[in-house]
């Protein structure tokens, strides 16, 4: 009987430790961070006017996993994000992206109100205003910092 009580106590302790670790571990599993496949699906099914910067995202590209794809759009209507939109596909850079009101991406990015990726910035993973379709509201954004993957 003592072994059973000790086992239950240990399992309870282990459960508390694991729960604490899970709660403390940051995650990029947010609606605004999408897989490459999800991004390609959105690009192929949207009716928004798209402008591509860099290579057009392609599932067969040998460097696809090394790139970040960012979709930034200028129009927000209620909880919806609409075009025209710009699709960036590439590596680390500071994108000048004037008048962006919503975005989503395949990796976490930083969006800022200035054009130098340095003033009044927020991370996509900490989006304060989620929108429909996995977008994040990013009012007054004028630059987007894409970090190395």
Short mmCIF file of N, CA and C in Angstrom, two decimals:
data_model
loop_
_atom_site.label_atom_id
_atom_site.label_comp_id
_atom_site.label_asym_id
_atom_site.label_seq_id
_atom_site.Cartn_x
_atom_site.Cartn_y
_atom_site.Cartn_z
N UNK A 1 0.81 -1.19 0.00
CA UNK A 1 0.00 0.00 0.00
C UNK A 1 0.87 1.27 0.00
N UNK A 2 1.99 1.22 0.72
CA UNK A 2 2.88 2.36 0.78
C UNK A 2 3.46 2.66 -0.61
N UNK A 3 3.79 1.63 -1.39
CA UNK A 3 4.31 1.82 -2.74
C UNK A 3 3.28 2.53 -3.61
N UNK A 4 2.02 2.17 -3.53
CA UNK A 4 0.96 2.79 -4.31
C UNK A 4 0.80 4.26 -3.93
N UNK A 5 0.81 4.59 -2.67
CA UNK A 5 0.69 5.98 -2.22
C UNK A 5 1.88 6.79 -2.71
N UNK A 6 3.07 6.22 -2.64
CA UNK A 6 4.27 6.91 -3.11
C UNK A 6 4.21 7.12 -4.63
N UNK A 7 3.73 6.14 -5.37
CA UNK A 7 3.61 6.26 -6.83
C UNK A 7 2.63 7.35 -7.21
N UNK A 8 1.50 7.41 -6.50
CA UNK A 8 0.49 8.43 -6.78
C UNK A 8 1.07 9.82 -6.48
N UNK A 9 1.80 9.95 -5.38
CA UNK A 9 2.41 11.23 -5.04
C UNK A 9 3.42 11.66 -6.09
N UNK A 10 4.23 10.72 -6.55
CA UNK A 10 5.23 11.02 -7.58
C UNK A 10 4.55 11.44 -8.89
N UNK A 11 3.52 10.72 -9.29
CA UNK A 11 2.81 11.05 -10.52
C UNK A 11 2.17 12.44 -10.42
N UNK A 12 1.62 12.75 -9.24
CA UNK A 12 1.04 14.08 -9.04
C UNK A 12 2.09 15.17 -9.16
N UNK A 13 3.25 14.94 -8.54
CA UNK A 13 4.35 15.90 -8.63
C UNK A 13 4.82 16.05 -10.08
N UNK A 14 4.97 14.94 -10.78
CA UNK A 14 5.42 14.98 -12.17
C UNK A 14 4.42 15.74 -13.03
N UNK A 15 3.15 15.56 -12.78
CA UNK A 15 2.11 16.26 -13.55
C UNK A 15 2.21 17.77 -13.33
N UNK A 16 2.44 18.19 -12.10
CA UNK A 16 2.58 19.62 -11.80
C UNK A 16 3.81 20.19 -12.51
N UNK A 17 4.93 19.49 -12.49
CA UNK A 17 6.16 19.96 -13.13
C UNK A 17 5.95 20.08 -14.64
N UNK A 18 5.39 19.06 -15.27
CA UNK A 18 5.17 19.09 -16.72
C UNK A 18 4.19 20.20 -17.09
N UNK A 19 3.12 20.36 -16.33
CA UNK A 19 2.15 21.43 -16.61
C UNK A 19 2.79 22.80 -16.52
N UNK A 20 3.66 23.00 -15.54
CA UNK A 20 4.35 24.27 -15.38
C UNK A 20 5.29 24.53 -16.56
N UNK A 21 6.01 23.51 -16.98
CA UNK A 21 6.91 23.68 -18.11
C UNK A 21 6.15 23.99 -19.39
N UNK A 22 5.04 23.31 -19.61
CA UNK A 22 4.25 23.56 -20.82
C UNK A 22 3.70 24.97 -20.81
N UNK A 23 3.20 25.42 -19.67
CA UNK A 23 2.64 26.77 -19.57
C UNK A 23 3.71 27.83 -19.75
N UNK A 24 4.94 27.55 -19.34
CA UNK A 24 6.01 28.54 -19.42
C UNK A 24 6.73 28.55 -20.75
N UNK A 25 6.51 27.56 -21.58
CA UNK A 25 7.21 27.45 -22.85
C UNK A 25 6.51 28.31 -23.90
N UNK A 26 7.21 29.30 -24.49
CA UNK A 26 6.58 30.10 -25.53
C UNK A 26 6.36 29.26 -26.77
N UNK A 27 5.34 29.61 -27.52
CA UNK A 27 5.02 28.85 -28.72
C UNK A 27 4.76 29.78 -29.89
N UNK A 28 5.08 29.34 -31.06
CA UNK A 28 4.76 30.11 -32.27
C UNK A 28 3.50 29.57 -32.93
N UNK A 29 2.77 28.74 -32.20
CA UNK A 29 1.55 28.16 -32.75
C UNK A 29 0.41 29.17 -32.61
N UNK A 30 0.44 30.21 -33.41
CA UNK A 30 -0.60 31.23 -33.40
C UNK A 30 -1.24 31.25 -34.77
N UNK A 31 -2.43 31.81 -34.87
CA UNK A 31 -3.08 31.89 -36.18
C UNK A 31 -2.29 32.71 -37.19
N UNK A 32 -1.46 33.64 -36.73
CA UNK A 32 -0.74 34.55 -37.62
C UNK A 32 0.53 33.93 -38.18
N UNK A 33 1.00 32.85 -37.56
CA UNK A 33 2.17 32.11 -38.04
C UNK A 33 1.63 30.85 -38.70
N UNK A 34 1.74 30.76 -40.01
CA UNK A 34 1.15 29.64 -40.74
C UNK A 34 2.25 28.80 -41.38
N UNK A 35 1.91 27.59 -41.75
CA UNK A 35 2.87 26.72 -42.44
C UNK A 35 3.04 27.20 -43.88
N UNK A 36 4.10 26.73 -44.50
CA UNK A 36 4.35 27.07 -45.90
C UNK A 36 3.18 26.58 -46.77
N UNK A 37 2.68 25.38 -46.49
CA UNK A 37 1.55 24.82 -47.26
C UNK A 37 0.30 25.68 -47.08
N UNK A 38 0.03 26.13 -45.85
CA UNK A 38 -1.14 26.99 -45.62
C UNK A 38 -1.00 28.31 -46.38
N UNK A 39 0.22 28.85 -46.39
CA UNK A 39 0.47 30.11 -47.10
C UNK A 39 0.23 29.93 -48.60
N UNK A 40 0.75 28.85 -49.16
CA UNK A 40 0.56 28.59 -50.59
C UNK A 40 -0.92 28.43 -50.92
N UNK A 41 -1.67 27.78 -50.04
CA UNK A 41 -3.11 27.61 -50.25
C UNK A 41 -3.80 28.98 -50.25
N UNK A 42 -3.45 29.83 -49.29
CA UNK A 42 -4.07 31.16 -49.25
C UNK A 42 -3.76 31.95 -50.51
N UNK A 43 -2.50 31.92 -50.93
CA UNK A 43 -2.10 32.66 -52.14
C UNK A 43 -2.87 32.16 -53.36
N UNK A 44 -3.06 30.86 -53.45
CA UNK A 44 -3.72 30.30 -54.64
C UNK A 44 -5.24 30.47 -54.62
N UNK A 45 -5.83 30.77 -53.46
CA UNK A 45 -7.29 30.86 -53.40
C UNK A 45 -7.82 32.27 -53.12
N UNK A 46 -6.96 33.21 -52.80
CA UNK A 46 -7.45 34.56 -52.47
C UNK A 46 -7.91 35.30 -53.72
N UNK A 47 -8.84 36.22 -53.53
CA UNK A 47 -9.24 37.08 -54.64
C UNK A 47 -8.60 38.47 -54.50
N UNK A 48 -7.71 38.62 -53.53
CA UNK A 48 -7.00 39.90 -53.34
C UNK A 48 -6.00 40.12 -54.47
N UNK A 49 -5.78 41.38 -54.81
CA UNK A 49 -4.75 41.74 -55.77
C UNK A 49 -3.40 41.58 -55.07
N UNK A 50 -2.52 40.75 -55.64
CA UNK A 50 -1.23 40.44 -55.01
C UNK A 50 -0.07 41.01 -55.81
N UNK A 51 0.90 41.58 -55.10
CA UNK A 51 2.17 42.01 -55.68
C UNK A 51 3.25 41.19 -55.00
N UNK A 52 4.12 40.55 -55.78
CA UNK A 52 5.14 39.67 -55.23
C UNK A 52 6.49 40.40 -55.16
N UNK A 53 7.16 40.28 -54.01
CA UNK A 53 8.50 40.81 -53.81
C UNK A 53 9.39 39.61 -53.55
N UNK A 54 10.40 39.43 -54.36
CA UNK A 54 11.20 38.20 -54.28
C UNK A 54 10.54 37.14 -55.14
N UNK A 55 11.02 35.93 -55.02
CA UNK A 55 10.45 34.83 -55.81
C UNK A 55 9.03 34.54 -55.36
N UNK A 56 8.20 34.16 -56.31
CA UNK A 56 6.85 33.72 -55.96
C UNK A 56 6.98 32.44 -55.13
N UNK A 57 6.33 32.35 -53.97
CA UNK A 57 6.45 31.14 -53.14
C UNK A 57 6.08 29.89 -53.93
N UNK A 58 6.87 28.83 -53.74
CA UNK A 58 6.70 27.60 -54.50
C UNK A 58 7.07 26.43 -53.60
N UNK A 59 6.21 25.45 -53.52
CA UNK A 59 6.48 24.30 -52.65
C UNK A 59 7.65 23.47 -53.14
N UNK A 60 8.04 23.61 -54.40
CA UNK A 60 9.13 22.82 -54.95
C UNK A 60 10.48 23.52 -54.87
N UNK A 61 10.49 24.75 -54.42
CA UNK A 61 11.74 25.49 -54.32
C UNK A 61 12.64 24.84 -53.28
N UNK A 62 13.92 24.62 -53.61
CA UNK A 62 14.82 23.97 -52.66
C UNK A 62 15.07 24.80 -51.40
N UNK A 63 14.87 26.12 -51.46
CA UNK A 63 15.11 26.98 -50.30
C UNK A 63 13.82 27.39 -49.60
N UNK A 64 12.71 26.79 -49.94
CA UNK A 64 11.42 27.21 -49.39
C UNK A 64 11.41 27.23 -47.87
N UNK A 65 11.99 26.23 -47.23
CA UNK A 65 11.98 26.16 -45.77
C UNK A 65 12.89 27.21 -45.14
N UNK A 66 13.84 27.75 -45.89
CA UNK A 66 14.76 28.75 -45.36
C UNK A 66 14.20 30.17 -45.47
N UNK A 67 13.16 30.34 -46.25
CA UNK A 67 12.58 31.67 -46.46
C UNK A 67 11.42 31.92 -45.51
N UNK A 68 11.13 33.19 -45.33
CA UNK A 68 9.91 33.61 -44.64
C UNK A 68 9.01 34.24 -45.69
N UNK A 69 7.75 33.86 -45.67
CA UNK A 69 6.76 34.46 -46.55
C UNK A 69 5.87 35.34 -45.68
N UNK A 70 5.76 36.60 -46.08
CA UNK A 70 4.93 37.57 -45.35
C UNK A 70 3.89 38.12 -46.30
N UNK A 71 2.64 38.10 -45.89
CA UNK A 71 1.57 38.76 -46.65
C UNK A 71 1.14 39.98 -45.84
N UNK A 72 1.26 41.15 -46.45
CA UNK A 72 0.85 42.40 -45.79
C UNK A 72 -0.17 43.09 -46.69
N UNK A 73 -1.27 43.51 -46.08
CA UNK A 73 -2.36 44.11 -46.85
C UNK A 73 -2.70 45.49 -46.30
N UNK A 74 -3.23 46.31 -47.17
CA UNK A 74 -3.48 47.71 -46.80
C UNK A 74 -4.89 47.98 -46.31
N UNK A 75 -5.82 47.08 -46.55
CA UNK A 75 -7.21 47.36 -46.22
C UNK A 75 -7.74 46.45 -45.13
N UNK A 76 -8.30 47.07 -44.10
CA UNK A 76 -8.99 46.33 -43.04
C UNK A 76 -10.41 46.85 -42.98
N UNK A 77 -11.36 45.92 -43.03
CA UNK A 77 -12.77 46.27 -42.93
C UNK A 77 -13.38 45.42 -41.82
N UNK A 78 -13.61 46.03 -40.68
CA UNK A 78 -14.10 45.26 -39.53
C UNK A 78 -13.05 44.25 -39.11
N UNK A 79 -13.41 42.97 -39.11
CA UNK A 79 -12.46 41.91 -38.74
C UNK A 79 -11.87 41.21 -39.96
N UNK A 80 -12.00 41.82 -41.12
CA UNK A 80 -11.47 41.22 -42.35
C UNK A 80 -10.30 42.03 -42.89
N UNK A 81 -9.35 41.31 -43.46
CA UNK A 81 -8.19 41.92 -44.10
C UNK A 81 -8.36 41.71 -45.60
N UNK A 82 -8.09 42.74 -46.39
CA UNK A 82 -8.30 42.62 -47.83
C UNK A 82 -7.18 43.33 -48.59
N UNK A 83 -7.18 43.11 -49.90
CA UNK A 83 -6.14 43.66 -50.76
C UNK A 83 -6.37 45.11 -51.07
N UNK A 84 -5.40 45.67 -51.73
CA UNK A 84 -4.24 44.98 -52.31
C UNK A 84 -3.25 44.52 -51.23
N UNK A 85 -2.56 43.42 -51.55
CA UNK A 85 -1.61 42.82 -50.61
C UNK A 85 -0.26 42.62 -51.29
N UNK A 86 0.78 42.66 -50.48
CA UNK A 86 2.13 42.37 -50.96
C UNK A 86 2.59 41.07 -50.34
N UNK A 87 3.19 40.21 -51.14
CA UNK A 87 3.71 38.93 -50.68
C UNK A 87 5.23 38.98 -50.79
N UNK A 88 5.91 38.93 -49.64
CA UNK A 88 7.37 38.89 -49.62
C UNK A 88 7.81 37.46 -49.37
N UNK A 89 8.78 36.99 -50.14
CA UNK A 89 9.34 35.65 -49.98
C UNK A 89 10.85 35.79 -50.00
N UNK A 90 11.49 35.60 -48.84
CA UNK A 90 12.94 35.74 -48.80
C UNK A 90 13.49 35.62 -47.40
N UNK A 91 14.71 36.08 -47.25
CA UNK A 91 15.42 35.99 -45.98
C UNK A 91 15.33 37.26 -45.18
N UNK A 92 16.26 37.39 -44.24
CA UNK A 92 16.28 38.51 -43.31
C UNK A 92 16.44 39.84 -44.04
N UNK A 93 15.57 40.78 -43.67
CA UNK A 93 15.61 42.12 -44.27
C UNK A 93 14.67 43.04 -43.51
N UNK A 94 14.80 44.32 -43.77
CA UNK A 94 13.83 45.30 -43.30
C UNK A 94 13.04 45.74 -44.53
N UNK A 95 11.76 45.39 -44.55
CA UNK A 95 10.90 45.74 -45.68
C UNK A 95 10.22 47.08 -45.41
N UNK A 96 10.35 48.00 -46.34
CA UNK A 96 9.55 49.22 -46.26
C UNK A 96 8.18 48.82 -46.78
N UNK A 97 7.17 48.95 -45.93
CA UNK A 97 5.82 48.48 -46.25
C UNK A 97 4.83 49.53 -45.77
N UNK A 98 4.70 50.58 -46.53
CA UNK A 98 3.88 51.72 -46.11
C UNK A 98 2.39 51.37 -46.06
N UNK A 99 1.75 51.88 -45.03
CA UNK A 99 0.30 51.80 -44.87
C UNK A 99 -0.24 50.38 -44.78
N UNK A 100 0.49 49.51 -44.12
CA UNK A 100 0.02 48.14 -43.89
C UNK A 100 -0.93 48.15 -42.70
N UNK A 101 -2.06 47.49 -42.85
CA UNK A 101 -3.03 47.43 -41.77
C UNK A 101 -3.26 46.04 -41.22
N UNK A 102 -2.74 45.01 -41.91
CA UNK A 102 -2.88 43.64 -41.42
C UNK A 102 -1.88 42.75 -42.14
N UNK A 103 -1.48 41.66 -41.45
CA UNK A 103 -0.52 40.74 -42.07
C UNK A 103 -0.56 39.38 -41.40
N UNK A 104 0.06 38.41 -42.06
CA UNK A 104 0.38 37.12 -41.48
C UNK A 104 1.60 36.58 -42.19
N UNK A 105 2.27 35.56 -41.60
CA UNK A 105 3.56 35.12 -42.13
C UNK A 105 3.84 33.67 -41.76
N UNK A 106 4.89 33.12 -42.37
CA UNK A 106 5.29 31.74 -42.09
C UNK A 106 6.27 31.66 -40.92
N UNK A 107 6.78 32.78 -40.44
CA UNK A 107 7.64 32.86 -39.26
C UNK A 107 7.31 34.16 -38.54
N UNK A 108 7.74 34.27 -37.30
CA UNK A 108 7.49 35.50 -36.56
C UNK A 108 8.25 36.65 -37.22
N UNK A 109 7.60 37.79 -37.32
CA UNK A 109 8.21 39.00 -37.86
C UNK A 109 7.91 40.14 -36.90
N UNK A 110 8.60 41.26 -37.10
CA UNK A 110 8.39 42.46 -36.30
C UNK A 110 7.81 43.52 -37.22
N UNK A 111 6.77 44.20 -36.78
CA UNK A 111 6.20 45.28 -37.59
C UNK A 111 6.31 46.59 -36.81
N UNK A 112 6.67 47.66 -37.55
CA UNK A 112 7.00 48.94 -36.92
C UNK A 112 6.27 50.10 -37.61
N UNK A 113 6.13 51.20 -36.88
CA UNK A 113 5.44 52.36 -37.45
C UNK A 113 6.34 53.24 -38.32
N UNK A 114 7.66 53.10 -38.18
CA UNK A 114 8.58 53.88 -39.01
C UNK A 114 9.00 53.06 -40.23
N UNK A 115 9.86 53.60 -41.06
CA UNK A 115 10.31 52.87 -42.25
C UNK A 115 11.68 52.23 -42.08
N UNK A 116 12.23 52.25 -40.84
CA UNK A 116 13.57 51.71 -40.61
C UNK A 116 13.59 50.47 -39.72
N UNK A 117 12.42 49.94 -39.40
CA UNK A 117 12.31 48.75 -38.53
C UNK A 117 12.90 48.99 -37.15
N UNK A 118 12.75 50.23 -36.64
CA UNK A 118 13.38 50.55 -35.36
C UNK A 118 12.48 51.27 -34.37
N UNK A 119 11.37 51.83 -34.78
CA UNK A 119 10.56 52.66 -33.89
C UNK A 119 9.16 52.06 -33.72
N UNK A 120 8.73 52.01 -32.46
CA UNK A 120 7.38 51.55 -32.10
C UNK A 120 7.05 50.23 -32.79
N UNK A 121 7.75 49.18 -32.38
CA UNK A 121 7.64 47.87 -33.02
C UNK A 121 6.94 46.85 -32.14
N UNK A 122 6.32 45.89 -32.78
CA UNK A 122 5.67 44.77 -32.10
C UNK A 122 5.96 43.49 -32.87
N UNK A 123 5.88 42.36 -32.18
CA UNK A 123 6.08 41.08 -32.85
C UNK A 123 4.74 40.49 -33.26
N UNK A 124 4.75 39.81 -34.37
CA UNK A 124 3.53 39.19 -34.88
C UNK A 124 2.99 38.15 -33.90
N UNK A 125 3.88 37.41 -33.27
CA UNK A 125 3.44 36.36 -32.34
C UNK A 125 2.69 36.95 -31.15
N UNK A 126 2.89 38.23 -30.86
CA UNK A 126 2.18 38.90 -29.77
C UNK A 126 1.06 39.79 -30.29
N UNK A 127 0.44 39.40 -31.36
CA UNK A 127 -0.63 40.17 -31.99
C UNK A 127 -1.72 40.52 -30.97
N UNK A 128 -2.07 41.80 -30.89
CA UNK A 128 -3.09 42.25 -29.95
C UNK A 128 -4.50 42.17 -30.52
N UNK A 129 -4.62 42.22 -31.86
CA UNK A 129 -5.95 42.23 -32.47
C UNK A 129 -6.03 41.21 -33.60
N UNK A 130 -6.46 39.98 -33.30
CA UNK A 130 -6.60 38.97 -34.35
C UNK A 130 -7.76 39.30 -35.28
N UNK A 131 -7.57 38.97 -36.54
CA UNK A 131 -8.60 39.18 -37.56
C UNK A 131 -8.99 37.83 -38.17
N UNK A 132 -10.04 37.85 -38.95
CA UNK A 132 -10.48 36.63 -39.65
C UNK A 132 -9.40 36.14 -40.61
N UNK A 133 -9.41 34.85 -40.88
CA UNK A 133 -8.50 34.27 -41.86
C UNK A 133 -7.06 34.14 -41.37
N UNK A 134 -6.83 34.29 -40.07
CA UNK A 134 -5.48 34.15 -39.54
C UNK A 134 -4.64 35.40 -39.59
N UNK A 135 -5.21 36.52 -39.99
CA UNK A 135 -4.47 37.77 -40.06
C UNK A 135 -4.41 38.44 -38.69
N UNK A 136 -3.46 39.35 -38.56
CA UNK A 136 -3.31 40.18 -37.37
C UNK A 136 -3.46 41.64 -37.79
N UNK A 137 -4.21 42.41 -37.02
CA UNK A 137 -4.32 43.85 -37.31
C UNK A 137 -3.01 44.52 -36.93
N UNK A 138 -2.47 45.29 -37.86
CA UNK A 138 -1.18 45.98 -37.65
C UNK A 138 -1.30 47.42 -38.15
N UNK A 139 -2.19 48.21 -37.55
CA UNK A 139 -2.43 49.57 -38.05
C UNK A 139 -1.17 50.44 -37.99
N UNK A 140 -1.06 51.30 -38.98
CA UNK A 140 0.05 52.27 -39.07
C UNK A 140 1.42 51.62 -39.28
N UNK A 141 1.45 50.40 -39.76
CA UNK A 141 2.73 49.74 -40.02
C UNK A 141 3.35 50.31 -41.29
N UNK A 142 4.64 50.66 -41.20
CA UNK A 142 5.37 51.17 -42.36
C UNK A 142 6.65 50.41 -42.64
N UNK A 143 6.97 49.41 -41.78
CA UNK A 143 8.11 48.53 -42.06
C UNK A 143 7.90 47.20 -41.35
N UNK A 144 8.52 46.17 -41.93
CA UNK A 144 8.43 44.82 -41.39
C UNK A 144 9.84 44.24 -41.35
N UNK A 145 10.25 43.80 -40.16
CA UNK A 145 11.57 43.20 -39.99
C UNK A 145 11.44 41.69 -40.07
N UNK A 146 12.07 41.11 -41.07
CA UNK A 146 12.11 39.66 -41.25
C UNK A 146 13.44 39.20 -40.71
N UNK A 147 13.41 38.32 -39.72
CA UNK A 147 14.63 37.82 -39.09
C UNK A 147 15.10 36.55 -39.78
N UNK A 148 16.36 36.18 -39.57
CA UNK A 148 16.83 34.92 -40.14
C UNK A 148 16.07 33.74 -39.55
N UNK A 149 15.84 32.74 -40.37
CA UNK A 149 15.09 31.56 -39.90
C UNK A 149 16.03 30.65 -39.16
#
